CSV table of C-alpha atoms in Angstrom, one decimal:
chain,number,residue,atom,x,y,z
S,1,UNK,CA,107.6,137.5,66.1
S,2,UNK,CA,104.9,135.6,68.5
S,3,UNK,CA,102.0,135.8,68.1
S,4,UNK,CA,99.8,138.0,70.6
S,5,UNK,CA,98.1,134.5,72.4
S,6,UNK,CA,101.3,132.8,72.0
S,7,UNK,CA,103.1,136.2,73.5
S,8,UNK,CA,100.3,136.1,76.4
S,9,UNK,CA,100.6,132.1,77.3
S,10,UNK,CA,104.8,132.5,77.7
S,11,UNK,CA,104.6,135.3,79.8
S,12,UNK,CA,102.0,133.5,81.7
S,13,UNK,CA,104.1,130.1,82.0
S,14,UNK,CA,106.5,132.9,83.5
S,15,UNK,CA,104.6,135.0,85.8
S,16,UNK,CA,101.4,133.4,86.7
S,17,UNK,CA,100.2,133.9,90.2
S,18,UNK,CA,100.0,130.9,92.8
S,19,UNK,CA,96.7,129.9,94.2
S,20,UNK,CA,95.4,126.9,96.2
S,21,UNK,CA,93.3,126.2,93.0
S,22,UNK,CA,95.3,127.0,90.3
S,23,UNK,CA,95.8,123.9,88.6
S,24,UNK,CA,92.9,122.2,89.5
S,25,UNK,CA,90.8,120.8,86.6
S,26,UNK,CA,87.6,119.8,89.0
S,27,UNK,CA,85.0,122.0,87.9
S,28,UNK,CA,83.3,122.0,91.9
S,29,UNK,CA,86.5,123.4,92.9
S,30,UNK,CA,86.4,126.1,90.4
S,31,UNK,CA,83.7,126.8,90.7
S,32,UNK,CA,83.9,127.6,94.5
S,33,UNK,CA,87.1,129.5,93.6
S,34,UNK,CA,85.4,131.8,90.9
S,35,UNK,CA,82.3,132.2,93.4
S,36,UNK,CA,84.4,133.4,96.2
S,37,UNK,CA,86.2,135.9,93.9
S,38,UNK,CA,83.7,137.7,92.8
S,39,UNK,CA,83.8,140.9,93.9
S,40,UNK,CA,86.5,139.7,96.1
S,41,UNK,CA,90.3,140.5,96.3
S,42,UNK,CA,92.2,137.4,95.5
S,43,UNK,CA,94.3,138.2,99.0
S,44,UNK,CA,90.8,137.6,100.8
S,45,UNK,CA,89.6,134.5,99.1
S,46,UNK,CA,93.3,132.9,99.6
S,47,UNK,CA,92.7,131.9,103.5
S,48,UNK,CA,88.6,131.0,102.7
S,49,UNK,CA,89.0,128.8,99.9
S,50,UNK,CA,90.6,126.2,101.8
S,51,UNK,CA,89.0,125.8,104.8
S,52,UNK,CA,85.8,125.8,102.7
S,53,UNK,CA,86.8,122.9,100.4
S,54,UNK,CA,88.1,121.2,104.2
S,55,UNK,CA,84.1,121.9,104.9
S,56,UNK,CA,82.9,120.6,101.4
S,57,UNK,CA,85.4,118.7,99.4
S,58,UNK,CA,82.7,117.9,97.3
S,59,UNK,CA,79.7,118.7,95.5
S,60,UNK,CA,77.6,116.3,96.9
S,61,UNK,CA,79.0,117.2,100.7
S,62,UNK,CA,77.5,120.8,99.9
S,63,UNK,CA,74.4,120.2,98.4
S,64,UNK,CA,73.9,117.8,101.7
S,65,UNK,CA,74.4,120.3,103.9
S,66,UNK,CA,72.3,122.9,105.7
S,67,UNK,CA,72.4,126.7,104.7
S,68,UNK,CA,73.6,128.1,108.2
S,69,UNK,CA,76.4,125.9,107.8
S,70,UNK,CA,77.7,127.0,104.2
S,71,UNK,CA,76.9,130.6,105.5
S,72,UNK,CA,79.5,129.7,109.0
S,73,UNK,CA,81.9,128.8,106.2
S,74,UNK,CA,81.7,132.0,104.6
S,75,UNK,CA,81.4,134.6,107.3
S,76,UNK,CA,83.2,138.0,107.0
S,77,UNK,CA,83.8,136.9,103.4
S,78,UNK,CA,80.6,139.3,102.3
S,79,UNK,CA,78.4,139.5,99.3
S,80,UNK,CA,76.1,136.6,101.0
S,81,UNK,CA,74.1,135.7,98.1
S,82,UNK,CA,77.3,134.0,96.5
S,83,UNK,CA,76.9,131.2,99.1
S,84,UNK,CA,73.1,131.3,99.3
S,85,UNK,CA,73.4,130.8,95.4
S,86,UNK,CA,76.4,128.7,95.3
S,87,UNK,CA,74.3,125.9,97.6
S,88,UNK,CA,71.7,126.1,95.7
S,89,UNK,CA,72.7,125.5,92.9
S,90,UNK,CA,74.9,122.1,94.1
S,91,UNK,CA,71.4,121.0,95.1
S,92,UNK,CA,70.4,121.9,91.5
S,93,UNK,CA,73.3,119.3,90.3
S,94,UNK,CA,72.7,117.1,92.1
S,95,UNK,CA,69.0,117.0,91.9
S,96,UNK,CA,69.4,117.6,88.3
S,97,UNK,CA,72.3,116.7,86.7
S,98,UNK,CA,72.9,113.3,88.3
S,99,UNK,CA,76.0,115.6,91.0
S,100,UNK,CA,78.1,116.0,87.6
S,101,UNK,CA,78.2,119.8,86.1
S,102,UNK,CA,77.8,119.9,82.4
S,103,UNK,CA,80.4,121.1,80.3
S,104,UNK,CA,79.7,123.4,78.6
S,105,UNK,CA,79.3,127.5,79.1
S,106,UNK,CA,75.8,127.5,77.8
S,107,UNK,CA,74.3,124.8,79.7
S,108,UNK,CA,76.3,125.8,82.8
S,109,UNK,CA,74.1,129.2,82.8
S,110,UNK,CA,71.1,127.5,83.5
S,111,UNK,CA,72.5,126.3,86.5
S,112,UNK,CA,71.6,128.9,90.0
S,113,UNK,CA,74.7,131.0,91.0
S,114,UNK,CA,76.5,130.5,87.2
S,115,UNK,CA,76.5,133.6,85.3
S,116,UNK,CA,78.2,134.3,82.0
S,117,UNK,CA,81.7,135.0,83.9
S,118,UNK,CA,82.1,131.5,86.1
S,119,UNK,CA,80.2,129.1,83.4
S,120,UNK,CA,83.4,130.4,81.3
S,121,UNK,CA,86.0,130.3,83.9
S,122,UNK,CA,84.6,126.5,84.4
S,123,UNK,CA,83.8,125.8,80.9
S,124,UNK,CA,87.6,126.8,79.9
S,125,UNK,CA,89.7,126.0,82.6
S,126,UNK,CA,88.0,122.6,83.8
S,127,UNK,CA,86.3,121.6,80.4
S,128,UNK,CA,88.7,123.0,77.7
S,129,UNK,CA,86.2,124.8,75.7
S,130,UNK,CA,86.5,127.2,73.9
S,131,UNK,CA,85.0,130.7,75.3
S,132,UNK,CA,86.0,133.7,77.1
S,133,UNK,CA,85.5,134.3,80.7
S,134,UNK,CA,84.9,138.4,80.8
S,135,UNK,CA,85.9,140.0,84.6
S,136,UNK,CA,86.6,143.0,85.4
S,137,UNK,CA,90.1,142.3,84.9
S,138,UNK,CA,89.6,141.2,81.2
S,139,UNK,CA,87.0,144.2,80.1
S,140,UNK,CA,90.3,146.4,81.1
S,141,UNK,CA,92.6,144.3,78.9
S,142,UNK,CA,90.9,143.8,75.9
S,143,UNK,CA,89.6,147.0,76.2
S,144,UNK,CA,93.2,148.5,75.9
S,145,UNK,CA,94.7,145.9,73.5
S,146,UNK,CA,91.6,146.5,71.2
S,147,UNK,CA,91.0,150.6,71.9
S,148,UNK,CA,87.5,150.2,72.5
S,149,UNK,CA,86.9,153.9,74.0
S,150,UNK,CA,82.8,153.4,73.8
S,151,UNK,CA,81.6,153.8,77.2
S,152,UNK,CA,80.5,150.4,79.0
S,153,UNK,CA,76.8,152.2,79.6
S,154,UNK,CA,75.9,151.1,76.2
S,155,UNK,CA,74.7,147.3,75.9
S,156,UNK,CA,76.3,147.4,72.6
S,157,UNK,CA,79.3,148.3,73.9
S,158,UNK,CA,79.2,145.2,76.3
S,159,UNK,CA,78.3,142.6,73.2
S,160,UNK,CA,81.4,144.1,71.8
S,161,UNK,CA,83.8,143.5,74.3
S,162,UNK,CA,82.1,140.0,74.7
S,163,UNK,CA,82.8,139.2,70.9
S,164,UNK,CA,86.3,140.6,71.0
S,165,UNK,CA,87.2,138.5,74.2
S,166,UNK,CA,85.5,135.1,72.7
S,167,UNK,CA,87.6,136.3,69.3
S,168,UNK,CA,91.0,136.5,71.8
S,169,UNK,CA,90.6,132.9,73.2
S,170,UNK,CA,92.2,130.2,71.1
S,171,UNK,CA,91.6,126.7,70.2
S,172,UNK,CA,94.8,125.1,72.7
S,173,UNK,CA,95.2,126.4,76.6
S,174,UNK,CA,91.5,128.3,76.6
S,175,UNK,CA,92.0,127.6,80.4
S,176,UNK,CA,95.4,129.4,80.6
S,177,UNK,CA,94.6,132.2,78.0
S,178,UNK,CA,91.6,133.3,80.3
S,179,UNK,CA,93.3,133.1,83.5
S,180,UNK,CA,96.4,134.9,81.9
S,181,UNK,CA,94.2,137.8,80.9
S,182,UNK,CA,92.7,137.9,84.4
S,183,UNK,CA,96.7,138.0,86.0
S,184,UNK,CA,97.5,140.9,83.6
S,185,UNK,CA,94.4,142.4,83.9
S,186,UNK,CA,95.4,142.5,87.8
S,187,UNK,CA,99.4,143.3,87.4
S,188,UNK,CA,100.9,144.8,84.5
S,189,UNK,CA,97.9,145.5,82.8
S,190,UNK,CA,96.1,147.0,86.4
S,191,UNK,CA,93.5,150.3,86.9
S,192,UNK,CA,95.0,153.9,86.4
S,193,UNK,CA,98.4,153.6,85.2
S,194,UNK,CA,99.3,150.2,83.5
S,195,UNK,CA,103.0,149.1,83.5
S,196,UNK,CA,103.1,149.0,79.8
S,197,UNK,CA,106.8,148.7,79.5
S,198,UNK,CA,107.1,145.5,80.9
S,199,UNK,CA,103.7,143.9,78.9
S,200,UNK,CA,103.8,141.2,76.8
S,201,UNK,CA,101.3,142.5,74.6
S,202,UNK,CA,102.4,146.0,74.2
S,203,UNK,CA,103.8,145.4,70.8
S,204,UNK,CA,99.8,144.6,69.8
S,205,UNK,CA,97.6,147.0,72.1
S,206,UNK,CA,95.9,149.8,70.5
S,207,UNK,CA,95.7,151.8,73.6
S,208,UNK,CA,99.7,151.6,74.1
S,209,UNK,CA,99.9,152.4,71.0
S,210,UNK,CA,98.0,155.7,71.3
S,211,UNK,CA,99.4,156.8,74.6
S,212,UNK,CA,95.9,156.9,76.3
S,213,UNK,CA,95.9,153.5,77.9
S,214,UNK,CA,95.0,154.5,81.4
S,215,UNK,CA,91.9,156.2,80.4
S,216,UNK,CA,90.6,152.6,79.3
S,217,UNK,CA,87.9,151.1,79.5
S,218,UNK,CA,85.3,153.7,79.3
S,219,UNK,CA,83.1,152.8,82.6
S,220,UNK,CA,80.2,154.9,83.9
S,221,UNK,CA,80.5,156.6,87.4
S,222,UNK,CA,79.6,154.5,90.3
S,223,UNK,CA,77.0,155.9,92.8
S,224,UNK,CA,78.6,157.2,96.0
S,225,UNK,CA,77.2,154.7,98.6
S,226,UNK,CA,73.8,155.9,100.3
S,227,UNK,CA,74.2,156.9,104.3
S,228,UNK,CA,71.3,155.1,106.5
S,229,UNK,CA,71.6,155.7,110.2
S,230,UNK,CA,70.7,153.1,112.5
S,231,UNK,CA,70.5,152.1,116.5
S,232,UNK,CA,71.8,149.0,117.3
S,233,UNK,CA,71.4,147.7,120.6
S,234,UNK,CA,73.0,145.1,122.9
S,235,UNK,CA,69.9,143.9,125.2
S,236,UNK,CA,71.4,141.2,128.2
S,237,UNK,CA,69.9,138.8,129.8
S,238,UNK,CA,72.3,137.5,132.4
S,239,UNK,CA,75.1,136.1,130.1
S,240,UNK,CA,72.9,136.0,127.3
S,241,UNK,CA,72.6,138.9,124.5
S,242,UNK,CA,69.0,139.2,122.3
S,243,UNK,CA,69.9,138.3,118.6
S,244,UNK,CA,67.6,137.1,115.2
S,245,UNK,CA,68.6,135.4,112.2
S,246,UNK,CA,68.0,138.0,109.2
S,247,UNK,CA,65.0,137.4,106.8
S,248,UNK,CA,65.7,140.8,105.0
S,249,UNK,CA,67.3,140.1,101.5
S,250,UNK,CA,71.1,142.1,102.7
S,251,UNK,CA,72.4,139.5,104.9
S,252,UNK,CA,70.0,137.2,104.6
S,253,UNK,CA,70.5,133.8,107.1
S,254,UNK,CA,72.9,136.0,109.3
S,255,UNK,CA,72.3,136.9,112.8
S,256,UNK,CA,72.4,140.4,114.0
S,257,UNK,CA,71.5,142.6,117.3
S,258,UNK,CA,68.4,144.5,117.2
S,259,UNK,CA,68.2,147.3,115.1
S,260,UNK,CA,66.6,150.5,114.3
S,261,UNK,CA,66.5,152.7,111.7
S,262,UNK,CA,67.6,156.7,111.9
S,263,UNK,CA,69.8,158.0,115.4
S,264,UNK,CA,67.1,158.3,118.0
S,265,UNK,CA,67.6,159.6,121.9
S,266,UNK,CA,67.4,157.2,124.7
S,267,UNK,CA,63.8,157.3,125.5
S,268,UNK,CA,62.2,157.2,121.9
S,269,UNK,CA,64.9,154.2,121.4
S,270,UNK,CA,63.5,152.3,124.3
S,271,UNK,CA,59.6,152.6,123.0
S,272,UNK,CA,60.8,151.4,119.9
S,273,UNK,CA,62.9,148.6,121.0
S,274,UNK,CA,60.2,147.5,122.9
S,275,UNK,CA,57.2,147.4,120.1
S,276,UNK,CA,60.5,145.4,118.1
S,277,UNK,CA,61.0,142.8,120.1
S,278,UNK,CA,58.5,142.7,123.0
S,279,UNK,CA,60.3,143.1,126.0
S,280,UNK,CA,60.6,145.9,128.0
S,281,UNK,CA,64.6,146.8,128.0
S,282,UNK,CA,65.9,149.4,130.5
S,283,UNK,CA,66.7,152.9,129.3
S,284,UNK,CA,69.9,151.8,127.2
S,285,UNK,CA,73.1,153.8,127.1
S,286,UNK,CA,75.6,155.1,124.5
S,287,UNK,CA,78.4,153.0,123.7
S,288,UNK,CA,80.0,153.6,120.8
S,289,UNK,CA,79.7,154.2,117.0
S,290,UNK,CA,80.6,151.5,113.7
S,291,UNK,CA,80.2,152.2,110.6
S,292,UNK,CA,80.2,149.7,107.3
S,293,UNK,CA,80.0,150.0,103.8
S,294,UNK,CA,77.9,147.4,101.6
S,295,UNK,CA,78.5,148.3,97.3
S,296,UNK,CA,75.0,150.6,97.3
S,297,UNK,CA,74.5,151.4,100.9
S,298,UNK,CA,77.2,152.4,103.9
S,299,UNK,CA,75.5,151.4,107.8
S,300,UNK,CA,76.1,154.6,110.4
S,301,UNK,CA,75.8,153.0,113.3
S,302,UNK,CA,75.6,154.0,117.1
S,303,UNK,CA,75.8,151.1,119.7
S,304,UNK,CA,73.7,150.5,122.9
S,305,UNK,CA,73.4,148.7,125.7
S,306,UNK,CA,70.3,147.8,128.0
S,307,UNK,CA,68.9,145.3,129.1
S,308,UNK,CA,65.7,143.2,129.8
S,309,UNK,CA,65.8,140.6,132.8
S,310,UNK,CA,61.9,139.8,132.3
S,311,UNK,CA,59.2,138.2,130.0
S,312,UNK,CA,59.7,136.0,126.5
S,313,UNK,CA,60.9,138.2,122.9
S,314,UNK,CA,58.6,138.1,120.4
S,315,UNK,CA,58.8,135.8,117.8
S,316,UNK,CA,62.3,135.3,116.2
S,317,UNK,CA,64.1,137.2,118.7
S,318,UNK,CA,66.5,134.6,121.2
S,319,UNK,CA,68.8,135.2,123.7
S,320,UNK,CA,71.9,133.6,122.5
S,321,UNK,CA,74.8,132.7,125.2
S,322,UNK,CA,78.7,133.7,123.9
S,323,UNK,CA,79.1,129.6,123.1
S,324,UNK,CA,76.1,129.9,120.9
S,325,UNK,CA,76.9,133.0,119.0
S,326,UNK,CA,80.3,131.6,118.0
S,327,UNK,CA,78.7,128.7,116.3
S,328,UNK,CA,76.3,131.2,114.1
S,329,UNK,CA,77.2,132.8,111.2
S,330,UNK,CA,77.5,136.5,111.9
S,331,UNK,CA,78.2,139.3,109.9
S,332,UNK,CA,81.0,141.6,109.3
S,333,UNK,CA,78.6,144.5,109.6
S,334,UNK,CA,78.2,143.3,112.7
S,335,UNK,CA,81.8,143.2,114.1
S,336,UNK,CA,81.9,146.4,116.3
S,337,UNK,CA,79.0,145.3,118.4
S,338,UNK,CA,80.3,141.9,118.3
S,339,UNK,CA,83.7,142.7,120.0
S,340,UNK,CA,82.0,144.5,122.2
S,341,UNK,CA,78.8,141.5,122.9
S,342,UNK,CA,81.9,139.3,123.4
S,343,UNK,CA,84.0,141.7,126.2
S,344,UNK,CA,80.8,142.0,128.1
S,345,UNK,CA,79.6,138.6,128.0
S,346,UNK,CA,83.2,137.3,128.7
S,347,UNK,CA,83.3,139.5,131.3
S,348,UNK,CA,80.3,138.1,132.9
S,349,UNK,CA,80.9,134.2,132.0
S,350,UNK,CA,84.6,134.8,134.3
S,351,UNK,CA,82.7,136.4,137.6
C-alpha cells in the first residue's frame, strides 16, 4: 500500500491543475502568483498573472517602477494592499538583498508582503525546502485527514495545524506535496461536501473515517459585512469629470469620484459637495444606485450628476478627461459610476 505522500504526489502527477506558473521554479514569479491569489479565485488571477509578468518580467523591472503603475496592472483584481506590499517589498530586494530573494521560509518573512503562507509556497516550490505552505485550502485538508475538530478561534489550535502540515511535507517534491494539498483542498477535498470517494487519501483521513468530514475544519463565524451609505457624485466640466487619487487606507493610490458619507437629499448634498471639494456644483440629480462588497464593509451607493463650470477644486481634486481616466488605476468599487462617467463623457467627446 502507498504511502499517504506517496498516494497524494501520484494522484497529483494525474490530476494537477494547469496554470501559467505552474512549473516555474523562479521564486519572483511565485511569488507574484501566490500574491495575486490570495484571497483570490484561481479563475481570476489566470488572465492577471500574465499580463502582469508582460508588465514586470522581473524583479528588478518592478521594484523600478512607479506605484500607480503596479496599481494599473492590478486594477479590478481587489485586495490593494497585495500590490502596494508586493512593490514594496521588490524594492526591499533589491535594496536589500542584492535583487535575489533568499531561500529560505524564515528569512523570506522578513521581507514586506511575505507572510507565513507565500515564504512557504516560495521556499518549497522554488527553493526545495522543506516546510508547509498553510492556505485555506490546506487547514481544510489536514484538518480532515488528521480530525482536528478544535475550533480555529483558539491560537493553539492554529500552531497545531501548522505542526501537523510541516509534519505532512516530505523530504523529496516539498514543492509538489504543497501545491497537491492546495488542488485537493480546492477539488475533491473542497468546502461542504467533499468527494471522498474518489480521494486519494481516503484510506488515511480521520474525518472519512468518522463520517463527519464536511463539518471540518472547525472555523469561527465570519461577521456579516457592515452597510455604509454613501453619495457619489459625477461633477462635469465640459468633457472633463472631478476625480482624486485615494489617501484613505481602503483603496489607497486609486482614483475615485467625490464621495459622501450616509444618503442625503439634493440640497444638503450640494452644501456638502461644495465644502468637499471647493466648487460650487449645480443642484445634482439622481442617477442611479451600485452597491459593492469589500471582506468587512459592503458600499450602498446612490449616483449623481452635477456639475460645476466655474472656479479651481481644492487641493487634490482634478478634472480628468475620458483619455486620462483610462490611463489611472480605478477601482472596481467604482465600476457603476465608471460606466456611466464614460457614456456621458463619450457622449460629449462625439458632438
Amino acid at each position: 500500500m502507498l504511502s499517504e505522500t506517496a498516494a497524494l504526489l501520484a494522484w497529483y502527477d494525474l490530476h494537477r491543475r494547469t496554470m501559467p506558473w505552474r512549473g516555474l521554479r523562479d521564486p519572483y514569479a511565485i511569488w507574484v502568483s501566490e500574491t495575486m491569489l490570495q484571497q483570490t479565485r484561481v479563475e481570476t488571477v489566470l488572465g492577471y498573472f500574465p499580463r502582469f509578468m508582460e508588465a514586470f518580467p522581473t524583479l528588478a523591472d518592478l521594484a523600478r517602477a512607479e506605484e500607480a503603475e503596479v496599481l494599473k496592472q492590478w486594477e479590478g483584481l481587489g485586495y490593494y494592499s497585495r500590490a502596494r506590499h508586493l512593490h514594496a517589498g521588490a524594492r526591499q530586494v533589491m535594496a536589500e538583498y542584492g535583487g535575489q530573494l533568499p531561500q529560505t521560509a524564515a528569512a523570506l518573512e522578513k521581507i514586506t508582503g511575505i507572510g507565513p503562507y507565500t515564504a512557504g509556497a516560495i521556499a518549497s516550490i522554488a527553493f526545495g525546502e522543506r516546510v508547509p505552505a498553510v492556505d485555506g485550502n490546506v487547514i481544510r485538508v489536514v484538518s480532515r485527514l488528521r480530525g482536528l475538530r478544535d475550533s480555529f478561534a483558539l491560537p493553539e489550535t492554529r500552531r497545531t495545524l501548522q505542526r501537523l502540515a510541516a509534519e505532512l511535507v516530505p523530504e523529496e517534491r516539498p514543492g509538489d506535496f504543497n501545491q497537491a494539498l492546495m488542488d485537493l483542498g480546492a477539488g475533491l477535498c473542497a468546502p461542504g461536501t467533499p468527494d471522498c470517494s474518489l480521494c486519494p487519501l481516503k484510506g488515511f483521513c480521520a474525518a472519512c473515517a468518522s463520517g463527519d468530514a464536511e463539518a471540518l475544519p472547525n472555523l469561527p463565524q465570519k461577521k456579516a459585512p457592515k452597510d455604509l451609505p454613501y453619495d457619489v457624485t459625477l461633477i462635469l466640466r465640459g468633457n472633463m469629470v472631478l476625480m482624486r487619487c485615494r489617501t484613505e487606507r481602503l483603496l489607497q493610490g486609486l482614483w475615485v469620484y467625490p464621495m459622501t458619507a450616509g444618503h442625503q437629499e439634493p440640497e444638503a448634498l450640494q452644501t456638502a459637495l461644495e465644502k468637499q471639494t471647493g466648487l460650487k456644483p449645480s443642484l445634482p440629480r439622481p442617477i442611479g444606485e451600485a452597491r459593492h462588497t469589500f471582506t468587512h464593509q459592503r458600499w450602498l451607493m446612490r449616483l449623481w450628476l452635477t456639475s460645476a463650470e466655474e472656479g479651481s477644486p481644492a487641493s487634490g481634486w482634478r478634472f480628468i478627461t475620458l483619455k486620462e481616466m483610462q490611463a489611472l488605476a480605478l477601482p472596481t468599487a467604482m465600476r457603476a459610476p465608471i460606466l456611466k462617467v464614460r457614456q456621458l463623457l463619450e457622449a460629449l467627446d462625439s458632438e
